[in-house]
């Protein structure tokens, strides 16, 4: 049987205002009817599990969506696609319908991997406002949490014109976790991240990197008001709080290319924005 979950709520301005202050980006003028920017729906229609359903790592292990394929696996957000179909407006009721699209098992360098693709549809006024594909990877714990991304050279790469440097700190990561109701301890509990999962620092959220890339594209004019936009992104490698976060968006032929990297130039995420 296909797993399906539905959530509905009235979209209030508070989370959007909080995000604009967290990242120091412009917030839409909701009073004049401006819609939520692409990816900002991640602040709404969230799963809010019971505390008793959380595992030691902070992820839900019971009544979770999607259901973890086995106990003790590490869960990572690997990438996805977000498409704005029509304006998603604050102050109105919206619903999200989520379902498992497919599950694929592969053999990775660190052991067995399970890729789970989740499809989301956000509906408002009876019409689809946002379509989304979320790619999730489950893997066995390994001796070293960052085994698929060696520590980069300490040499800092000079910034280029158009770069957006986001000062990553424990408070930034904690506040983003709170905004998105993400209790995974690797983002705010340094002792846990290091001693249990083997990471060299707090892990910068994948969705934060994706949202920052989309925001840089928006600031550069890649998503004109009134146009539908599609953002496809991939999270390439782990990023840690002491490594910084530098984001940029560059125009191409009919699309914009976005990247996220650390201060040494190591790329950790990439994406493409197309507006039609």
PDB file of C-alpha atoms in Angstrom:
ATOM      1  CA  UNK A   1       0.000   0.000   0.000  1.00  0.00           C
ATOM      2  CA  UNK A   2       1.293   3.474  -0.934  1.00  0.00           C
ATOM      3  CA  UNK A   3       2.089   5.711   2.003  1.00  0.00           C
ATOM      4  CA  UNK A   4       0.117   8.977   1.877  1.00  0.00           C
ATOM      5  CA  UNK A   5       0.020  11.854   4.339  1.00  0.00           C
ATOM      6  CA  UNK A   6      -2.133  14.982   4.261  1.00  0.00           C
ATOM      7  CA  UNK A   7      -1.684  18.151   6.323  1.00  0.00           C
ATOM      8  CA  UNK A   8      -3.691  21.389   6.202  1.00  0.00           C
ATOM      9  CA  UNK A   9      -3.322  24.752   7.915  1.00  0.00           C
ATOM     10  CA  UNK A  10      -3.838  28.479   7.442  1.00  0.00           C
ATOM     11  CA  UNK A  11      -0.543  29.988   6.310  1.00  0.00           C
ATOM     12  CA  UNK A  12       0.360  32.759   8.737  1.00  0.00           C
ATOM     13  CA  UNK A  13       2.998  35.452   8.057  1.00  0.00           C
ATOM     14  CA  UNK A  14       5.089  34.705  11.166  1.00  0.00           C
ATOM     15  CA  UNK A  15       7.348  31.940   9.757  1.00  0.00           C
ATOM     16  CA  UNK A  16       8.052  33.912   6.580  1.00  0.00           C
ATOM     17  CA  UNK A  17       8.922  37.048   8.542  1.00  0.00           C
ATOM     18  CA  UNK A  18      11.199  34.968  10.780  1.00  0.00           C
ATOM     19  CA  UNK A  19      13.040  33.512   7.782  1.00  0.00           C
ATOM     20  CA  UNK A  20      13.568  36.932   6.214  1.00  0.00           C
ATOM     21  CA  UNK A  21      15.147  38.122   9.453  1.00  0.00           C
ATOM     22  CA  UNK A  22      17.219  34.960   9.872  1.00  0.00           C
ATOM     23  CA  UNK A  23      18.796  35.199   6.401  1.00  0.00           C
ATOM     24  CA  UNK A  24      18.473  38.991   6.034  1.00  0.00           C
ATOM     25  CA  UNK A  25      16.497  38.671   2.793  1.00  0.00           C
ATOM     26  CA  UNK A  26      13.493  40.617   1.564  1.00  0.00           C
ATOM     27  CA  UNK A  27      10.084  39.456   2.718  1.00  0.00           C
ATOM     28  CA  UNK A  28       7.116  39.682   0.350  1.00  0.00           C
ATOM     29  CA  UNK A  29       4.538  42.394   0.944  1.00  0.00           C
ATOM     30  CA  UNK A  30       1.727  40.128   2.027  1.00  0.00           C
ATOM     31  CA  UNK A  31      -0.704  43.005   2.561  1.00  0.00           C
ATOM     32  CA  UNK A  32      -0.508  43.828  -1.146  1.00  0.00           C
ATOM     33  CA  UNK A  33      -1.048  40.186  -2.073  1.00  0.00           C
ATOM     34  CA  UNK A  34       2.495  39.057  -2.860  1.00  0.00           C
ATOM     35  CA  UNK A  35       2.976  35.289  -2.706  1.00  0.00           C
ATOM     36  CA  UNK A  36       5.504  33.172  -0.851  1.00  0.00           C
ATOM     37  CA  UNK A  37       8.801  32.816  -2.744  1.00  0.00           C
ATOM     38  CA  UNK A  38       9.911  29.454  -4.082  1.00  0.00           C
ATOM     39  CA  UNK A  39      10.895  26.983  -1.292  1.00  0.00           C
ATOM     40  CA  UNK A  40       9.338  29.115   1.476  1.00  0.00           C
ATOM     41  CA  UNK A  41       6.535  26.587   1.770  1.00  0.00           C
ATOM     42  CA  UNK A  42       9.127  24.494   3.673  1.00  0.00           C
ATOM     43  CA  UNK A  43       8.238  26.633   6.700  1.00  0.00           C
ATOM     44  CA  UNK A  44       4.623  25.465   6.583  1.00  0.00           C
ATOM     45  CA  UNK A  45       2.564  22.280   6.600  1.00  0.00           C
ATOM     46  CA  UNK A  46       5.196  20.549   8.701  1.00  0.00           C
ATOM     47  CA  UNK A  47       5.135  17.162  10.377  1.00  0.00           C
ATOM     48  CA  UNK A  48       5.084  17.705  14.146  1.00  0.00           C
ATOM     49  CA  UNK A  49       5.664  14.290  15.738  1.00  0.00           C
ATOM     50  CA  UNK A  50       5.109  13.455  19.380  1.00  0.00           C
ATOM     51  CA  UNK A  51       8.242  13.715  21.486  1.00  0.00           C
ATOM     52  CA  UNK A  52       7.854  10.067  22.411  1.00  0.00           C
ATOM     53  CA  UNK A  53       8.139   9.120  18.720  1.00  0.00           C
ATOM     54  CA  UNK A  54      11.642  10.572  18.295  1.00  0.00           C
ATOM     55  CA  UNK A  55      14.753   8.413  18.181  1.00  0.00           C
ATOM     56  CA  UNK A  56      18.065   9.192  19.821  1.00  0.00           C
ATOM     57  CA  UNK A  57      19.154  11.225  16.799  1.00  0.00           C
ATOM     58  CA  UNK A  58      16.045  13.417  16.874  1.00  0.00           C
ATOM     59  CA  UNK A  59      14.378  11.909  13.819  1.00  0.00           C
ATOM     60  CA  UNK A  60      10.958  10.258  14.212  1.00  0.00           C
ATOM     61  CA  UNK A  61      11.189   6.480  14.418  1.00  0.00           C
ATOM     62  CA  UNK A  62       7.473   5.838  14.950  1.00  0.00           C
ATOM     63  CA  UNK A  63       4.535   7.282  13.024  1.00  0.00           C
ATOM     64  CA  UNK A  64       7.075   8.856  10.672  1.00  0.00           C
ATOM     65  CA  UNK A  65       6.626   9.819   7.031  1.00  0.00           C
ATOM     66  CA  UNK A  66       8.170   8.267   5.138  1.00  0.00           C
ATOM     67  CA  UNK A  67       8.464   5.222   7.354  1.00  0.00           C
ATOM     68  CA  UNK A  68      12.168   4.435   7.925  1.00  0.00           C
ATOM     69  CA  UNK A  69      13.043   1.215   6.090  1.00  0.00           C
ATOM     70  CA  UNK A  70      14.887  -0.109   9.169  1.00  0.00           C
ATOM     71  CA  UNK A  71      15.947   1.013  12.610  1.00  0.00           C
ATOM     72  CA  UNK A  72      19.269   2.735  13.197  1.00  0.00           C
ATOM     73  CA  UNK A  73      19.692   4.088   9.664  1.00  0.00           C
ATOM     74  CA  UNK A  74      20.942   7.589   8.968  1.00  0.00           C
ATOM     75  CA  UNK A  75      18.583   9.765   6.973  1.00  0.00           C
ATOM     76  CA  UNK A  76      19.850  12.434   4.578  1.00  0.00           C
ATOM     77  CA  UNK A  77      18.098  14.923   2.296  1.00  0.00           C
ATOM     78  CA  UNK A  78      19.832  14.349  -1.053  1.00  0.00           C
ATOM     79  CA  UNK A  79      18.068  16.781  -3.375  1.00  0.00           C
ATOM     80  CA  UNK A  80      14.834  17.374  -5.175  1.00  0.00           C
ATOM     81  CA  UNK A  81      12.700  19.627  -7.346  1.00  0.00           C
ATOM     82  CA  UNK A  82      10.286  22.440  -6.470  1.00  0.00           C
ATOM     83  CA  UNK A  83       7.879  23.963  -8.984  1.00  0.00           C
ATOM     84  CA  UNK A  84       5.630  26.958  -8.384  1.00  0.00           C
ATOM     85  CA  UNK A  85       2.465  26.442 -10.397  1.00  0.00           C
ATOM     86  CA  UNK A  86       0.422  29.350  -9.047  1.00  0.00           C
ATOM     87  CA  UNK A  87       0.902  31.896  -6.228  1.00  0.00           C
ATOM     88  CA  UNK A  88       0.864  30.462  -2.708  1.00  0.00           C
ATOM     89  CA  UNK A  89      -0.566  33.162  -0.470  1.00  0.00           C
ATOM     90  CA  UNK A  90      -0.302  33.847   3.232  1.00  0.00           C
ATOM     91  CA  UNK A  91      -3.480  34.254   5.275  1.00  0.00           C
ATOM     92  CA  UNK A  92      -5.328  31.473   3.473  1.00  0.00           C
ATOM     93  CA  UNK A  93      -5.882  27.774   4.016  1.00  0.00           C
ATOM     94  CA  UNK A  94      -3.532  25.411   2.205  1.00  0.00           C
ATOM     95  CA  UNK A  95      -3.004  21.657   2.266  1.00  0.00           C
ATOM     96  CA  UNK A  96      -0.120  19.367   1.434  1.00  0.00           C
ATOM     97  CA  UNK A  97      -0.586  15.846   0.112  1.00  0.00           C
ATOM     98  CA  UNK A  98       2.508  13.653   0.221  1.00  0.00           C
ATOM     99  CA  UNK A  99       3.100  10.162  -1.143  1.00  0.00           C
ATOM    100  CA  UNK A 100       5.952   7.751  -1.709  1.00  0.00           C
ATOM    101  CA  UNK A 101       6.754   7.656  -5.420  1.00  0.00           C
ATOM    102  CA  UNK A 102       9.480   5.002  -5.476  1.00  0.00           C
ATOM    103  CA  UNK A 103      12.122   3.204  -3.440  1.00  0.00           C
ATOM    104  CA  UNK A 104      15.450   2.160  -4.982  1.00  0.00           C
ATOM    105  CA  UNK A 105      18.214   0.136  -3.311  1.00  0.00           C
ATOM    106  CA  UNK A 106      21.828   0.658  -4.376  1.00  0.00           C
ATOM    107  CA  UNK A 107      25.309  -0.273  -3.248  1.00  0.00           C
ATOM    108  CA  UNK A 108      27.399   2.725  -2.205  1.00  0.00           C
ATOM    109  CA  UNK A 109      31.030   3.201  -1.205  1.00  0.00           C
ATOM    110  CA  UNK A 110      30.045   3.126   2.466  1.00  0.00           C
ATOM    111  CA  UNK A 111      27.577   0.244   2.162  1.00  0.00           C
ATOM    112  CA  UNK A 112      23.923  -0.310   1.195  1.00  0.00           C
ATOM    113  CA  UNK A 113      21.905   2.783   0.295  1.00  0.00           C
ATOM    114  CA  UNK A 114      18.150   3.184   0.011  1.00  0.00           C
ATOM    115  CA  UNK A 115      16.811   6.075  -2.065  1.00  0.00           C
ATOM    116  CA  UNK A 116      13.246   7.109  -1.288  1.00  0.00           C
ATOM    117  CA  UNK A 117      11.479   9.608  -3.550  1.00  0.00           C
ATOM    118  CA  UNK A 118       8.592  11.530  -2.010  1.00  0.00           C
ATOM    119  CA  UNK A 119       6.153  13.631  -4.020  1.00  0.00           C
ATOM    120  CA  UNK A 120       4.398  16.608  -2.425  1.00  0.00           C
ATOM    121  CA  UNK A 121       1.536  18.688  -3.764  1.00  0.00           C
ATOM    122  CA  UNK A 122       0.499  21.930  -2.057  1.00  0.00           C
ATOM    123  CA  UNK A 123      -3.054  22.985  -2.840  1.00  0.00           C
ATOM    124  CA  UNK A 124      -4.757  26.326  -2.219  1.00  0.00           C
ATOM    125  CA  UNK A 125      -8.224  27.472  -3.340  1.00  0.00           C
ATOM    126  CA  UNK A 126      -8.699  24.030  -4.850  1.00  0.00           C
ATOM    127  CA  UNK A 127      -5.776  24.346  -7.259  1.00  0.00           C
ATOM    128  CA  UNK A 128      -2.201  23.085  -7.144  1.00  0.00           C
ATOM    129  CA  UNK A 129       0.168  25.852  -6.083  1.00  0.00           C
ATOM    130  CA  UNK A 130       3.410  23.895  -5.591  1.00  0.00           C
ATOM    131  CA  UNK A 131       4.661  20.559  -6.857  1.00  0.00           C
ATOM    132  CA  UNK A 132       7.698  19.022  -5.232  1.00  0.00           C
ATOM    133  CA  UNK A 133       9.927  15.981  -5.429  1.00  0.00           C
ATOM    134  CA  UNK A 134      12.085  15.188  -2.400  1.00  0.00           C
ATOM    135  CA  UNK A 135      14.945  12.692  -2.612  1.00  0.00           C
ATOM    136  CA  UNK A 136      15.871  11.017   0.678  1.00  0.00           C
ATOM    137  CA  UNK A 137      18.749   8.611   1.262  1.00  0.00           C
ATOM    138  CA  UNK A 138      18.998   6.094   4.109  1.00  0.00           C
ATOM    139  CA  UNK A 139      22.302   4.433   4.932  1.00  0.00           C
ATOM    140  CA  UNK A 140      23.977   2.381   7.610  1.00  0.00           C
ATOM    141  CA  UNK A 141      25.974   4.245  10.269  1.00  0.00           C
ATOM    142  CA  UNK A 142      29.665   4.349   9.452  1.00  0.00           C
ATOM    143  CA  UNK A 143      32.754   4.840  11.545  1.00  0.00           C
ATOM    144  CA  UNK A 144      33.140   8.358  10.255  1.00  0.00           C
ATOM    145  CA  UNK A 145      30.129  10.532   9.544  1.00  0.00           C
ATOM    146  CA  UNK A 146      31.857  12.602   6.888  1.00  0.00           C
ATOM    147  CA  UNK A 147      33.444   9.650   5.117  1.00  0.00           C
ATOM    148  CA  UNK A 148      32.116  10.797   1.773  1.00  0.00           C
ATOM    149  CA  UNK A 149      33.633  14.290   2.112  1.00  0.00           C
ATOM    150  CA  UNK A 150      37.186  14.649   3.373  1.00  0.00           C
ATOM    151  CA  UNK A 151      38.151  17.751   5.315  1.00  0.00           C
ATOM    152  CA  UNK A 152      39.086  20.443   2.781  1.00  0.00           C
ATOM    153  CA  UNK A 153      42.293  22.415   2.723  1.00  0.00           C
ATOM    154  CA  UNK A 154      42.236  25.338   5.171  1.00  0.00           C
ATOM    155  CA  UNK A 155      43.139  27.721   2.341  1.00  0.00           C
ATOM    156  CA  UNK A 156      40.346  30.230   1.785  1.00  0.00           C
ATOM    157  CA  UNK A 157      39.348  30.995  -1.797  1.00  0.00           C
ATOM    158  CA  UNK A 158      38.857  34.655  -2.635  1.00  0.00           C
ATOM    159  CA  UNK A 159      35.238  35.614  -3.112  1.00  0.00           C
ATOM    160  CA  UNK A 160      33.952  36.674  -6.509  1.00  0.00           C
ATOM    161  CA  UNK A 161      31.539  39.437  -7.409  1.00  0.00           C
ATOM    162  CA  UNK A 162      28.002  38.136  -6.976  1.00  0.00           C
ATOM    163  CA  UNK A 163      28.855  35.764  -4.117  1.00  0.00           C
ATOM    164  CA  UNK A 164      26.539  35.795  -1.110  1.00  0.00           C
ATOM    165  CA  UNK A 165      28.378  34.818   2.058  1.00  0.00           C
ATOM    166  CA  UNK A 166      26.145  33.596   4.876  1.00  0.00           C
ATOM    167  CA  UNK A 167      27.777  33.570   8.333  1.00  0.00           C
ATOM    168  CA  UNK A 168      27.011  30.066   9.596  1.00  0.00           C
ATOM    169  CA  UNK A 169      26.904  29.749  13.377  1.00  0.00           C
ATOM    170  CA  UNK A 170      25.334  27.413  15.951  1.00  0.00           C
ATOM    171  CA  UNK A 171      22.592  29.984  16.528  1.00  0.00           C
ATOM    172  CA  UNK A 172      21.771  30.195  12.816  1.00  0.00           C
ATOM    173  CA  UNK A 173      21.524  26.413  12.561  1.00  0.00           C
ATOM    174  CA  UNK A 174      19.460  26.164  15.743  1.00  0.00           C
ATOM    175  CA  UNK A 175      17.023  28.839  14.591  1.00  0.00           C
ATOM    176  CA  UNK A 176      16.616  27.226  11.152  1.00  0.00           C
ATOM    177  CA  UNK A 177      15.976  23.888  12.859  1.00  0.00           C
ATOM    178  CA  UNK A 178      13.290  25.561  14.960  1.00  0.00           C
ATOM    179  CA  UNK A 179      11.677  27.241  11.932  1.00  0.00           C
ATOM    180  CA  UNK A 180      11.445  23.931  10.055  1.00  0.00           C
ATOM    181  CA  UNK A 181      10.658  21.791  13.131  1.00  0.00           C
ATOM    182  CA  UNK A 182      13.762  19.702  12.495  1.00  0.00           C
ATOM    183  CA  UNK A 183      14.987  17.963  15.657  1.00  0.00           C
ATOM    184  CA  UNK A 184      17.940  16.129  14.064  1.00  0.00           C
ATOM    185  CA  UNK A 185      20.714  16.645  16.610  1.00  0.00           C
ATOM    186  CA  UNK A 186      23.563  16.919  14.093  1.00  0.00           C
ATOM    187  CA  UNK A 187      22.451  20.505  13.434  1.00  0.00           C
ATOM    188  CA  UNK A 188      22.609  21.852  17.010  1.00  0.00           C
ATOM    189  CA  UNK A 189      24.206  19.306  19.371  1.00  0.00           C
ATOM    190  CA  UNK A 190      27.958  19.427  18.758  1.00  0.00           C
ATOM    191  CA  UNK A 191      28.811  16.638  21.203  1.00  0.00           C
ATOM    192  CA  UNK A 192      26.301  14.294  19.578  1.00  0.00           C
ATOM    193  CA  UNK A 193      27.380  15.219  16.040  1.00  0.00           C
ATOM    194  CA  UNK A 194      31.006  14.457  16.861  1.00  0.00           C
ATOM    195  CA  UNK A 195      30.954  11.558  19.296  1.00  0.00           C
ATOM    196  CA  UNK A 196      27.996   9.610  17.886  1.00  0.00           C
ATOM    197  CA  UNK A 197      27.880  10.398  14.178  1.00  0.00           C
ATOM    198  CA  UNK A 198      31.555  11.256  13.726  1.00  0.00           C
ATOM    199  CA  UNK A 199      31.182  14.662  12.119  1.00  0.00           C
ATOM    200  CA  UNK A 200      33.873  17.362  12.533  1.00  0.00           C
ATOM    201  CA  UNK A 201      31.280  20.019  13.331  1.00  0.00           C
ATOM    202  CA  UNK A 202      27.614  20.893  13.273  1.00  0.00           C
ATOM    203  CA  UNK A 203      26.020  19.979   9.956  1.00  0.00           C
ATOM    204  CA  UNK A 204      24.592  22.824   7.882  1.00  0.00           C
ATOM    205  CA  UNK A 205      21.106  21.785   6.741  1.00  0.00           C
ATOM    206  CA  UNK A 206      20.668  20.667   3.150  1.00  0.00           C
ATOM    207  CA  UNK A 207      17.351  22.540   2.876  1.00  0.00           C
ATOM    208  CA  UNK A 208      19.062  25.687   4.173  1.00  0.00           C
ATOM    209  CA  UNK A 209      21.615  25.454   1.356  1.00  0.00           C
ATOM    210  CA  UNK A 210      18.864  24.810  -1.207  1.00  0.00           C
ATOM    211  CA  UNK A 211      16.772  27.694   0.099  1.00  0.00           C
ATOM    212  CA  UNK A 212      19.803  29.994   0.040  1.00  0.00           C
ATOM    213  CA  UNK A 213      20.472  29.071  -3.604  1.00  0.00           C
ATOM    214  CA  UNK A 214      16.852  29.789  -4.531  1.00  0.00           C
ATOM    215  CA  UNK A 215      17.008  33.079  -2.647  1.00  0.00           C
ATOM    216  CA  UNK A 216      20.166  34.144  -4.444  1.00  0.00           C
ATOM    217  CA  UNK A 217      18.474  33.419  -7.756  1.00  0.00           C
ATOM    218  CA  UNK A 218      15.410  35.413  -6.661  1.00  0.00           C
ATOM    219  CA  UNK A 219      17.581  38.374  -5.658  1.00  0.00           C
ATOM    220  CA  UNK A 220      19.284  38.265  -9.065  1.00  0.00           C
ATOM    221  CA  UNK A 221      15.939  38.425 -10.873  1.00  0.00           C
ATOM    222  CA  UNK A 222      15.694  34.780 -11.904  1.00  0.00           C
ATOM    223  CA  UNK A 223      12.090  34.446 -10.735  1.00  0.00           C
ATOM    224  CA  UNK A 224      10.002  37.406 -11.997  1.00  0.00           C
ATOM    225  CA  UNK A 225       6.667  37.976 -10.270  1.00  0.00           C
ATOM    226  CA  UNK A 226       3.834  36.304 -12.159  1.00  0.00           C
ATOM    227  CA  UNK A 227       5.976  33.590 -13.737  1.00  0.00           C
ATOM    228  CA  UNK A 228       6.059  29.900 -12.870  1.00  0.00           C
ATOM    229  CA  UNK A 229       9.483  28.726 -11.729  1.00  0.00           C
ATOM    230  CA  UNK A 230      11.117  25.324 -11.348  1.00  0.00           C
ATOM    231  CA  UNK A 231      14.113  24.744  -9.094  1.00  0.00           C
ATOM    232  CA  UNK A 232      15.992  21.447  -9.314  1.00  0.00           C
ATOM    233  CA  UNK A 233      18.835  20.941  -6.858  1.00  0.00           C
ATOM    234  CA  UNK A 234      21.311  18.348  -5.603  1.00  0.00           C
ATOM    235  CA  UNK A 235      23.088  18.214  -2.261  1.00  0.00           C
ATOM    236  CA  UNK A 236      26.563  17.011  -3.148  1.00  0.00           C
ATOM    237  CA  UNK A 237      28.577  16.841   0.078  1.00  0.00           C
ATOM    238  CA  UNK A 238      28.235  17.598   3.796  1.00  0.00           C
ATOM    239  CA  UNK A 239      28.875  21.166   4.943  1.00  0.00           C
ATOM    240  CA  UNK A 240      29.856  22.056   8.522  1.00  0.00           C
ATOM    241  CA  UNK A 241      29.409  25.190  10.554  1.00  0.00           C
ATOM    242  CA  UNK A 242      33.107  26.141  10.622  1.00  0.00           C
ATOM    243  CA  UNK A 243      33.328  25.948   6.814  1.00  0.00           C
ATOM    244  CA  UNK A 244      31.060  28.898   6.022  1.00  0.00           C
ATOM    245  CA  UNK A 245      28.457  29.053   3.251  1.00  0.00           C
ATOM    246  CA  UNK A 246      28.885  30.974  -0.001  1.00  0.00           C
ATOM    247  CA  UNK A 247      26.067  30.971  -2.537  1.00  0.00           C
ATOM    248  CA  UNK A 248      25.753  32.370  -6.032  1.00  0.00           C
ATOM    249  CA  UNK A 249      23.420  32.320  -9.035  1.00  0.00           C
ATOM    250  CA  UNK A 250      24.620  32.781 -12.611  1.00  0.00           C
ATOM    251  CA  UNK A 251      22.457  33.357 -15.698  1.00  0.00           C
ATOM    252  CA  UNK A 252      22.628  30.940 -18.607  1.00  0.00           C
ATOM    253  CA  UNK A 253      20.704  30.224 -21.771  1.00  0.00           C
ATOM    254  CA  UNK A 254      17.095  30.044 -20.540  1.00  0.00           C
ATOM    255  CA  UNK A 255      18.031  29.133 -16.971  1.00  0.00           C
ATOM    256  CA  UNK A 256      20.070  30.100 -13.922  1.00  0.00           C
ATOM    257  CA  UNK A 257      22.740  27.918 -12.340  1.00  0.00           C
ATOM    258  CA  UNK A 258      23.067  28.050  -8.571  1.00  0.00           C
ATOM    259  CA  UNK A 259      25.864  26.769  -6.377  1.00  0.00           C
ATOM    260  CA  UNK A 260      26.689  26.516  -2.684  1.00  0.00           C
ATOM    261  CA  UNK A 261      30.242  26.032  -1.468  1.00  0.00           C
ATOM    262  CA  UNK A 262      32.425  26.430   1.586  1.00  0.00           C
ATOM    263  CA  UNK A 263      35.129  29.067   2.064  1.00  0.00           C
ATOM    264  CA  UNK A 264      37.748  26.857   0.389  1.00  0.00           C
ATOM    265  CA  UNK A 265      35.683  26.595  -2.798  1.00  0.00           C
ATOM    266  CA  UNK A 266      34.495  23.005  -2.217  1.00  0.00           C
ATOM    267  CA  UNK A 267      31.053  22.711  -3.799  1.00  0.00           C
ATOM    268  CA  UNK A 268      28.395  21.230  -1.526  1.00  0.00           C
ATOM    269  CA  UNK A 269      25.188  21.858  -3.501  1.00  0.00           C
ATOM    270  CA  UNK A 270      24.098  22.883  -6.968  1.00  0.00           C
ATOM    271  CA  UNK A 271      20.862  23.713  -8.706  1.00  0.00           C
ATOM    272  CA  UNK A 272      19.064  25.064 -11.760  1.00  0.00           C
ATOM    273  CA  UNK A 273      16.232  27.600 -11.893  1.00  0.00           C
ATOM    274  CA  UNK A 274      13.960  27.936 -14.911  1.00  0.00           C
ATOM    275  CA  UNK A 275      11.127  30.497 -15.141  1.00  0.00           C
ATOM    276  CA  UNK A 276       8.372  30.270 -17.729  1.00  0.00           C
TER     277      UNK A 276
END
